[in-house]
Amino acid sequence: MVKRSASDMEKRRVSLQERLDAGKTQAERNRMGQFATPTGLASDILRYAKKLLNDNTKLRFIDPAIGTGSFYSALLEVFSSSRVDAAVGYEIDDHYGIPAARLWEGTSLDVRLGDFTKTVAPPEPQRFNLLICNPPYVRHHHIGNGEKTRLRAHTQSACGVKISGLAGLYCYFLGLSHAWMASGGLAGWLIPREFMDVNYG
Ligand SMILES: C[S@@+](CC[C@H](N)C(=O)[O-])C[C@H]1O[C@@H](n2cnc3c(N)ncnc32)[C@H](O)[C@@H]1O
Protein backbone atom coordinates (compact mmCIF):
# COMPACT_ATOMS: atom_id res chain seq x y z
CA MET A 1 0.00 0.00 0.00
CA VAL A 2 1.21 3.52 -0.85
CA LYS A 3 1.78 5.61 2.30
CA ARG A 4 0.47 9.11 1.71
CA SER A 5 1.39 12.30 3.54
CA ALA A 6 -1.09 14.00 5.87
CA SER A 7 -1.49 16.92 3.46
CA ASP A 8 -2.11 14.60 0.52
CA MET A 9 -4.76 12.74 2.55
CA GLU A 10 -6.41 16.02 3.48
CA LYS A 11 -6.59 17.04 -0.19
CA ARG A 12 -8.23 13.74 -1.03
CA ARG A 13 -10.64 14.08 1.91
CA VAL A 14 -11.68 17.62 0.92
CA SER A 15 -12.39 16.57 -2.64
CA LEU A 16 -14.37 13.56 -1.39
CA GLN A 17 -16.34 15.85 0.96
CA GLU A 18 -17.22 18.18 -1.91
CA ARG A 19 -18.37 15.31 -4.07
CA LEU A 20 -20.50 13.77 -1.31
CA ASP A 21 -22.04 17.10 -0.27
CA ALA A 22 -22.99 17.71 -3.90
CA GLY A 23 -24.88 14.40 -3.90
CA LYS A 24 -27.33 15.65 -1.28
CA THR A 25 -29.82 18.47 -1.13
CA GLN A 26 -29.47 21.28 1.40
CA ALA A 27 -32.66 20.04 3.12
CA GLU A 28 -31.23 16.53 3.50
CA ARG A 29 -28.01 17.89 4.95
CA ASN A 30 -29.94 20.15 7.36
CA ARG A 31 -31.96 17.22 8.62
CA MET A 32 -28.85 15.34 9.70
CA GLY A 33 -26.63 18.30 10.59
CA GLN A 34 -24.16 17.51 7.82
CA PHE A 35 -21.84 20.49 7.62
CA ALA A 36 -18.16 19.72 7.57
CA THR A 37 -15.47 21.54 9.52
CA PRO A 38 -13.11 23.56 7.29
CA THR A 39 -9.51 22.32 7.16
CA GLY A 40 -8.00 25.40 8.84
CA LEU A 41 -10.40 25.28 11.76
CA ALA A 42 -9.91 21.56 12.31
CA SER A 43 -6.11 22.09 12.34
CA ASP A 44 -6.37 25.00 14.80
CA ILE A 45 -8.45 22.89 17.17
CA LEU A 46 -6.01 19.98 17.06
CA ARG A 47 -3.03 22.32 17.50
CA TYR A 48 -4.70 23.78 20.57
CA ALA A 49 -5.38 20.28 21.91
CA LYS A 50 -1.67 19.52 21.47
CA LYS A 51 -0.76 22.45 23.70
CA LEU A 52 -3.05 21.14 26.43
CA LEU A 53 -1.85 17.55 26.31
CA ASN A 54 1.18 16.12 27.97
CA ASP A 55 3.97 15.55 25.41
CA ASN A 56 4.25 11.81 25.85
CA THR A 57 0.59 10.89 26.10
CA LYS A 58 -0.36 8.15 23.68
CA LEU A 59 -3.62 9.09 22.07
CA ARG A 60 -6.89 7.24 21.95
CA PHE A 61 -8.94 9.48 19.69
CA ILE A 62 -12.69 9.47 19.07
CA ASP A 63 -15.01 11.58 16.93
CA PRO A 64 -18.64 10.49 17.51
CA ALA A 65 -19.82 12.27 14.31
CA ILE A 66 -16.91 11.66 11.95
CA GLY A 67 -18.29 12.56 8.49
CA THR A 68 -15.32 12.17 6.14
CA GLY A 69 -12.89 12.62 9.02
CA SER A 70 -11.78 16.25 9.08
CA PHE A 71 -10.61 15.99 12.69
CA TYR A 72 -8.86 12.66 12.18
CA SER A 73 -7.07 14.19 9.22
CA ALA A 74 -6.01 17.17 11.37
CA LEU A 75 -4.91 14.74 14.10
CA LEU A 76 -2.47 13.14 11.64
CA GLU A 77 -1.24 16.55 10.53
CA VAL A 78 -0.54 17.75 14.07
CA PHE A 79 0.64 14.56 15.85
CA SER A 80 2.94 11.85 14.59
CA SER A 81 1.00 8.73 13.70
CA SER A 82 3.12 6.76 16.20
CA ARG A 83 1.39 8.67 19.01
CA VAL A 84 -2.03 7.44 17.94
CA ASP A 85 -2.80 4.18 19.72
CA ALA A 86 -6.41 4.00 18.54
CA ALA A 87 -8.89 6.11 16.62
CA VAL A 88 -12.63 5.60 16.26
CA GLY A 89 -15.27 7.53 14.38
CA TYR A 90 -19.03 6.99 14.25
CA GLU A 91 -21.10 7.95 11.23
CA ILE A 92 -24.83 7.35 10.89
CA ASP A 93 -25.08 8.02 7.16
CA ASP A 94 -23.59 5.44 4.77
CA HIS A 95 -23.43 8.16 2.12
CA TYR A 96 -20.51 9.66 4.09
CA GLY A 97 -19.45 6.70 6.22
CA ILE A 98 -18.72 4.13 3.50
CA PRO A 99 -16.50 6.38 1.34
CA ALA A 100 -14.83 7.69 4.52
CA ALA A 101 -14.01 4.15 5.64
CA ARG A 102 -12.54 3.51 2.20
CA LEU A 103 -10.50 6.72 2.26
CA TRP A 104 -8.92 5.91 5.62
CA GLU A 105 -8.40 2.20 4.97
CA GLY A 106 -4.93 1.13 6.15
CA THR A 107 -4.74 3.87 8.82
CA SER A 108 -5.50 3.67 12.53
CA LEU A 109 -9.03 5.02 12.03
CA ASP A 110 -11.86 2.58 12.65
CA VAL A 111 -14.95 4.08 10.98
CA ARG A 112 -18.05 2.56 12.61
CA LEU A 113 -21.25 2.90 10.64
CA GLY A 114 -24.09 3.56 13.04
CA ASP A 115 -25.97 5.90 15.32
CA PHE A 116 -23.68 7.11 18.08
CA THR A 117 -26.68 7.88 20.31
CA LYS A 118 -27.52 4.17 20.36
CA THR A 119 -24.08 3.00 21.45
CA VAL A 120 -23.03 1.78 24.85
CA ALA A 121 -19.73 3.13 26.18
CA PRO A 122 -16.85 0.67 26.51
CA PRO A 123 -15.20 -0.26 29.84
CA GLU A 124 -12.54 2.11 31.23
CA PRO A 125 -9.41 0.56 29.59
CA GLN A 126 -10.97 1.03 26.15
CA ARG A 127 -12.07 4.62 26.66
CA PHE A 128 -10.65 7.65 24.89
CA ASN A 129 -8.37 10.44 26.10
CA LEU A 130 -8.94 12.78 23.15
CA LEU A 131 -12.38 13.51 21.77
CA ILE A 132 -12.82 16.17 19.09
CA CYS A 133 -16.23 16.60 17.51
CA ASN A 134 -18.44 18.88 15.47
CA PRO A 135 -21.72 17.21 16.45
CA PRO A 136 -24.79 17.31 14.19
CA TYR A 137 -26.75 20.52 14.69
CA VAL A 138 -30.34 19.31 14.65
CA ARG A 139 -32.84 21.51 16.47
CA HIS A 140 -35.18 19.95 19.01
CA HIS A 141 -38.26 20.56 16.80
CA HIS A 142 -36.82 18.02 14.39
CA ILE A 143 -36.35 15.32 17.02
CA GLY A 144 -39.52 13.23 17.40
CA ASN A 145 -41.05 12.84 20.87
CA GLY A 146 -40.31 9.13 21.21
CA GLU A 147 -36.76 9.75 20.09
CA LYS A 148 -36.38 12.61 22.57
CA THR A 149 -37.54 10.38 25.43
CA ARG A 150 -35.01 7.72 24.44
CA LEU A 151 -32.19 10.27 24.11
CA ARG A 152 -32.98 11.89 27.45
CA ALA A 153 -33.04 8.58 29.33
CA HIS A 154 -29.87 7.29 27.65
CA THR A 155 -28.01 10.55 28.29
CA GLN A 156 -29.04 10.66 31.91
CA SER A 157 -27.73 7.17 32.47
CA ALA A 158 -24.48 8.01 30.62
CA CYS A 159 -23.60 11.21 32.52
CA GLY A 160 -26.21 11.86 35.18
CA VAL A 161 -27.53 15.02 33.48
CA LYS A 162 -31.19 15.48 32.60
CA ILE A 163 -31.13 17.23 29.23
CA SER A 164 -33.88 19.79 28.59
CA GLY A 165 -36.49 18.90 25.98
CA LEU A 166 -35.55 22.18 24.27
CA ALA A 167 -31.97 21.09 23.63
CA GLY A 168 -30.70 20.26 20.16
CA LEU A 169 -29.11 16.93 19.24
CA TYR A 170 -25.60 18.23 19.93
CA CYS A 171 -26.40 18.46 23.68
CA TYR A 172 -27.13 14.73 23.77
CA PHE A 173 -23.83 14.08 22.02
CA LEU A 174 -22.03 16.02 24.76
CA GLY A 175 -23.69 14.05 27.53
CA LEU A 176 -23.45 10.62 25.91
CA SER A 177 -19.78 11.07 25.06
CA HIS A 178 -18.95 11.64 28.68
CA ALA A 179 -19.17 7.89 29.27
CA TRP A 180 -16.67 7.25 26.45
CA MET A 181 -13.97 9.44 27.98
CA ALA A 182 -11.03 8.13 29.99
CA SER A 183 -10.51 9.83 33.29
CA GLY A 184 -8.41 13.00 32.69
CA GLY A 185 -9.21 12.93 28.96
CA LEU A 186 -9.60 16.05 26.84
CA ALA A 187 -12.72 16.85 24.81
CA GLY A 188 -13.08 19.65 22.25
CA TRP A 189 -16.53 20.45 20.91
CA LEU A 190 -17.46 22.72 18.04
CA ILE A 191 -20.91 23.84 19.11
CA PRO A 192 -23.12 26.87 18.46
CA ARG A 193 -22.72 29.99 20.56
CA GLU A 194 -26.40 29.70 21.55
CA PHE A 195 -25.25 27.15 24.13
CA MET A 196 -23.89 30.03 26.23
CA ASP A 197 -27.17 31.99 26.14
CA VAL A 198 -29.97 29.46 26.47
CA ASN A 199 -31.19 28.11 29.81
CA TYR A 200 -30.46 24.49 28.94
CA GLY A 201 -26.80 25.42 28.25
C1 LIG B 1 -21.44 18.56 11.58
S1 LIG B 1 -21.03 17.09 10.69
C2 LIG B 1 -19.34 16.91 11.13
C3 LIG B 1 -18.58 15.96 10.26
C4 LIG B 1 -17.07 15.95 10.49
N1 LIG B 1 -16.71 15.42 11.81
C5 LIG B 1 -16.49 17.33 10.35
O1 LIG B 1 -16.21 17.96 11.38
O2 LIG B 1 -16.33 17.75 9.20
C6 LIG B 1 -21.87 15.86 11.66
C7 LIG B 1 -21.80 14.45 11.13
O3 LIG B 1 -22.48 13.59 12.05
C8 LIG B 1 -23.25 12.64 11.36
N2 LIG B 1 -24.33 12.22 12.26
C9 LIG B 1 -25.57 12.79 12.43
N3 LIG B 1 -26.26 12.13 13.37
C10 LIG B 1 -25.44 11.12 13.81
C11 LIG B 1 -25.58 10.09 14.78
N4 LIG B 1 -26.71 9.97 15.49
N5 LIG B 1 -24.56 9.23 14.97
C12 LIG B 1 -23.42 9.34 14.25
N6 LIG B 1 -23.22 10.30 13.31
C13 LIG B 1 -24.20 11.18 13.11
C14 LIG B 1 -23.72 13.38 10.12
O4 LIG B 1 -24.10 12.47 9.10
C15 LIG B 1 -22.47 14.22 9.78
O5 LIG B 1 -21.61 13.50 8.95
CSV table of C-alpha atoms and ligand atoms in Angstrom, one decimal:
chain,number,residue,atom,x,y,z
A,1,MET,CA,0.0,0.0,0.0
A,2,VAL,CA,1.2,3.5,-0.8
A,3,LYS,CA,1.8,5.6,2.3
A,4,ARG,CA,0.5,9.1,1.7
A,5,SER,CA,1.4,12.3,3.5
A,6,ALA,CA,-1.1,14.0,5.9
A,7,SER,CA,-1.5,16.9,3.5
A,8,ASP,CA,-2.1,14.6,0.5
A,9,MET,CA,-4.8,12.7,2.6
A,10,GLU,CA,-6.4,16.0,3.5
A,11,LYS,CA,-6.6,17.0,-0.2
A,12,ARG,CA,-8.2,13.7,-1.0
A,13,ARG,CA,-10.6,14.1,1.9
A,14,VAL,CA,-11.7,17.6,0.9
A,15,SER,CA,-12.4,16.6,-2.6
A,16,LEU,CA,-14.4,13.6,-1.4
A,17,GLN,CA,-16.3,15.8,1.0
A,18,GLU,CA,-17.2,18.2,-1.9
A,19,ARG,CA,-18.4,15.3,-4.1
A,20,LEU,CA,-20.5,13.8,-1.3
A,21,ASP,CA,-22.0,17.1,-0.3
A,22,ALA,CA,-23.0,17.7,-3.9
A,23,GLY,CA,-24.9,14.4,-3.9
A,24,LYS,CA,-27.3,15.6,-1.3
A,25,THR,CA,-29.8,18.5,-1.1
A,26,GLN,CA,-29.5,21.3,1.4
A,27,ALA,CA,-32.7,20.0,3.1
A,28,GLU,CA,-31.2,16.5,3.5
A,29,ARG,CA,-28.0,17.9,5.0
A,30,ASN,CA,-29.9,20.1,7.4
A,31,ARG,CA,-32.0,17.2,8.6
A,32,MET,CA,-28.8,15.3,9.7
A,33,GLY,CA,-26.6,18.3,10.6
A,34,GLN,CA,-24.2,17.5,7.8
A,35,PHE,CA,-21.8,20.5,7.6
A,36,ALA,CA,-18.2,19.7,7.6
A,37,THR,CA,-15.5,21.5,9.5
A,38,PRO,CA,-13.1,23.6,7.3
A,39,THR,CA,-9.5,22.3,7.2
A,40,GLY,CA,-8.0,25.4,8.8
A,41,LEU,CA,-10.4,25.3,11.8
A,42,ALA,CA,-9.9,21.6,12.3
A,43,SER,CA,-6.1,22.1,12.3
A,44,ASP,CA,-6.4,25.0,14.8
A,45,ILE,CA,-8.5,22.9,17.2
A,46,LEU,CA,-6.0,20.0,17.1
A,47,ARG,CA,-3.0,22.3,17.5
A,48,TYR,CA,-4.7,23.8,20.6
A,49,ALA,CA,-5.4,20.3,21.9
A,50,LYS,CA,-1.7,19.5,21.5
A,51,LYS,CA,-0.8,22.4,23.7
A,52,LEU,CA,-3.1,21.1,26.4
A,53,LEU,CA,-1.9,17.5,26.3
A,54,ASN,CA,1.2,16.1,28.0
A,55,ASP,CA,4.0,15.5,25.4
A,56,ASN,CA,4.2,11.8,25.9
A,57,THR,CA,0.6,10.9,26.1
A,58,LYS,CA,-0.4,8.1,23.7
A,59,LEU,CA,-3.6,9.1,22.1
A,60,ARG,CA,-6.9,7.2,21.9
A,61,PHE,CA,-8.9,9.5,19.7
A,62,ILE,CA,-12.7,9.5,19.1
A,63,ASP,CA,-15.0,11.6,16.9
A,64,PRO,CA,-18.6,10.5,17.5
A,65,ALA,CA,-19.8,12.3,14.3
A,66,ILE,CA,-16.9,11.7,11.9
A,67,GLY,CA,-18.3,12.6,8.5
A,68,THR,CA,-15.3,12.2,6.1
A,69,GLY,CA,-12.9,12.6,9.0
A,70,SER,CA,-11.8,16.3,9.1
A,71,PHE,CA,-10.6,16.0,12.7
A,72,TYR,CA,-8.9,12.7,12.2
A,73,SER,CA,-7.1,14.2,9.2
A,74,ALA,CA,-6.0,17.2,11.4
A,75,LEU,CA,-4.9,14.7,14.1
A,76,LEU,CA,-2.5,13.1,11.6
A,77,GLU,CA,-1.2,16.5,10.5
A,78,VAL,CA,-0.5,17.8,14.1
A,79,PHE,CA,0.6,14.6,15.8
A,80,SER,CA,2.9,11.8,14.6
A,81,SER,CA,1.0,8.7,13.7
A,82,SER,CA,3.1,6.8,16.2
A,83,ARG,CA,1.4,8.7,19.0
A,84,VAL,CA,-2.0,7.4,17.9
A,85,ASP,CA,-2.8,4.2,19.7
A,86,ALA,CA,-6.4,4.0,18.5
A,87,ALA,CA,-8.9,6.1,16.6
A,88,VAL,CA,-12.6,5.6,16.3
A,89,GLY,CA,-15.3,7.5,14.4
A,90,TYR,CA,-19.0,7.0,14.3
A,91,GLU,CA,-21.1,8.0,11.2
A,92,ILE,CA,-24.8,7.3,10.9
A,93,ASP,CA,-25.1,8.0,7.2
A,94,ASP,CA,-23.6,5.4,4.8
A,95,HIS,CA,-23.4,8.2,2.1
A,96,TYR,CA,-20.5,9.7,4.1
A,97,GLY,CA,-19.5,6.7,6.2
A,98,ILE,CA,-18.7,4.1,3.5
A,99,PRO,CA,-16.5,6.4,1.3
A,100,ALA,CA,-14.8,7.7,4.5
A,101,ALA,CA,-14.0,4.1,5.6
A,102,ARG,CA,-12.5,3.5,2.2
A,103,LEU,CA,-10.5,6.7,2.3
A,104,TRP,CA,-8.9,5.9,5.6
A,105,GLU,CA,-8.4,2.2,5.0
A,106,GLY,CA,-4.9,1.1,6.2
A,107,THR,CA,-4.7,3.9,8.8
A,108,SER,CA,-5.5,3.7,12.5
A,109,LEU,CA,-9.0,5.0,12.0
A,110,ASP,CA,-11.9,2.6,12.6
A,111,VAL,CA,-15.0,4.1,11.0
A,112,ARG,CA,-18.1,2.6,12.6
A,113,LEU,CA,-21.2,2.9,10.6
A,114,GLY,CA,-24.1,3.6,13.0
A,115,ASP,CA,-26.0,5.9,15.3
A,116,PHE,CA,-23.7,7.1,18.1
A,117,THR,CA,-26.7,7.9,20.3
A,118,LYS,CA,-27.5,4.2,20.4
A,119,THR,CA,-24.1,3.0,21.5
A,120,VAL,CA,-23.0,1.8,24.9
A,121,ALA,CA,-19.7,3.1,26.2
A,122,PRO,CA,-16.8,0.7,26.5
A,123,PRO,CA,-15.2,-0.3,29.8
A,124,GLU,CA,-12.5,2.1,31.2
A,125,PRO,CA,-9.4,0.6,29.6
A,126,GLN,CA,-11.0,1.0,26.1
A,127,ARG,CA,-12.1,4.6,26.7
A,128,PHE,CA,-10.6,7.7,24.9
A,129,ASN,CA,-8.4,10.4,26.1
A,130,LEU,CA,-8.9,12.8,23.2
A,131,LEU,CA,-12.4,13.5,21.8
A,132,ILE,CA,-12.8,16.2,19.1
A,133,CYS,CA,-16.2,16.6,17.5
A,134,ASN,CA,-18.4,18.9,15.5
A,135,PRO,CA,-21.7,17.2,16.4
A,136,PRO,CA,-24.8,17.3,14.2
A,137,TYR,CA,-26.7,20.5,14.7
A,138,VAL,CA,-30.3,19.3,14.7
A,139,ARG,CA,-32.8,21.5,16.5
A,140,HIS,CA,-35.2,20.0,19.0
A,141,HIS,CA,-38.3,20.6,16.8
A,142,HIS,CA,-36.8,18.0,14.4
A,143,ILE,CA,-36.3,15.3,17.0
A,144,GLY,CA,-39.5,13.2,17.4
A,145,ASN,CA,-41.1,12.8,20.9
A,146,GLY,CA,-40.3,9.1,21.2
A,147,GLU,CA,-36.8,9.7,20.1
A,148,LYS,CA,-36.4,12.6,22.6
A,149,THR,CA,-37.5,10.4,25.4
A,150,ARG,CA,-35.0,7.7,24.4
A,151,LEU,CA,-32.2,10.3,24.1
A,152,ARG,CA,-33.0,11.9,27.5
A,153,ALA,CA,-33.0,8.6,29.3
A,154,HIS,CA,-29.9,7.3,27.7
A,155,THR,CA,-28.0,10.5,28.3
A,156,GLN,CA,-29.0,10.7,31.9
A,157,SER,CA,-27.7,7.2,32.5
A,158,ALA,CA,-24.5,8.0,30.6
A,159,CYS,CA,-23.6,11.2,32.5
A,160,GLY,CA,-26.2,11.9,35.2
A,161,VAL,CA,-27.5,15.0,33.5
A,162,LYS,CA,-31.2,15.5,32.6
A,163,ILE,CA,-31.1,17.2,29.2
A,164,SER,CA,-33.9,19.8,28.6
A,165,GLY,CA,-36.5,18.9,26.0
A,166,LEU,CA,-35.5,22.2,24.3
A,167,ALA,CA,-32.0,21.1,23.6
A,168,GLY,CA,-30.7,20.3,20.2
A,169,LEU,CA,-29.1,16.9,19.2
A,170,TYR,CA,-25.6,18.2,19.9
A,171,CYS,CA,-26.4,18.5,23.7
A,172,TYR,CA,-27.1,14.7,23.8
A,173,PHE,CA,-23.8,14.1,22.0
A,174,LEU,CA,-22.0,16.0,24.8
A,175,GLY,CA,-23.7,14.0,27.5
A,176,LEU,CA,-23.5,10.6,25.9
A,177,SER,CA,-19.8,11.1,25.1
A,178,HIS,CA,-18.9,11.6,28.7
A,179,ALA,CA,-19.2,7.9,29.3
A,180,TRP,CA,-16.7,7.3,26.4
A,181,MET,CA,-14.0,9.4,28.0
A,182,ALA,CA,-11.0,8.1,30.0
A,183,SER,CA,-10.5,9.8,33.3
A,184,GLY,CA,-8.4,13.0,32.7
A,185,GLY,CA,-9.2,12.9,29.0
A,186,LEU,CA,-9.6,16.0,26.8
A,187,ALA,CA,-12.7,16.9,24.8
A,188,GLY,CA,-13.1,19.6,22.2
A,189,TRP,CA,-16.5,20.5,20.9
A,190,LEU,CA,-17.5,22.7,18.0
A,191,ILE,CA,-20.9,23.8,19.1
A,192,PRO,CA,-23.1,26.9,18.5
A,193,ARG,CA,-22.7,30.0,20.6
A,194,GLU,CA,-26.4,29.7,21.6
A,195,PHE,CA,-25.3,27.2,24.1
A,196,MET,CA,-23.9,30.0,26.2
A,197,ASP,CA,-27.2,32.0,26.1
A,198,VAL,CA,-30.0,29.5,26.5
A,199,ASN,CA,-31.2,28.1,29.8
A,200,TYR,CA,-30.5,24.5,28.9
A,201,GLY,CA,-26.8,25.4,28.3
B,1,LIG,C1,-21.4,18.6,11.6
B,1,LIG,S1,-21.0,17.1,10.7
B,1,LIG,C2,-19.3,16.9,11.1
B,1,LIG,C3,-18.6,16.0,10.3
B,1,LIG,C4,-17.1,15.9,10.5
B,1,LIG,N1,-16.7,15.4,11.8
B,1,LIG,C5,-16.5,17.3,10.3
B,1,LIG,O1,-16.2,18.0,11.4
B,1,LIG,O2,-16.3,17.8,9.2
B,1,LIG,C6,-21.9,15.9,11.7
B,1,LIG,C7,-21.8,14.4,11.1
B,1,LIG,O3,-22.5,13.6,12.0
B,1,LIG,C8,-23.3,12.6,11.4
B,1,LIG,N2,-24.3,12.2,12.3
B,1,LIG,C9,-25.6,12.8,12.4
B,1,LIG,N3,-26.3,12.1,13.4
B,1,LIG,C10,-25.4,11.1,13.8
B,1,LIG,C11,-25.6,10.1,14.8
B,1,LIG,N4,-26.7,10.0,15.5
B,1,LIG,N5,-24.6,9.2,15.0
B,1,LIG,C12,-23.4,9.3,14.3
B,1,LIG,N6,-23.2,10.3,13.3
B,1,LIG,C13,-24.2,11.2,13.1
B,1,LIG,C14,-23.7,13.4,10.1
B,1,LIG,O4,-24.1,12.5,9.1
B,1,LIG,C15,-22.5,14.2,9.8
B,1,LIG,O5,-21.6,13.5,8.9
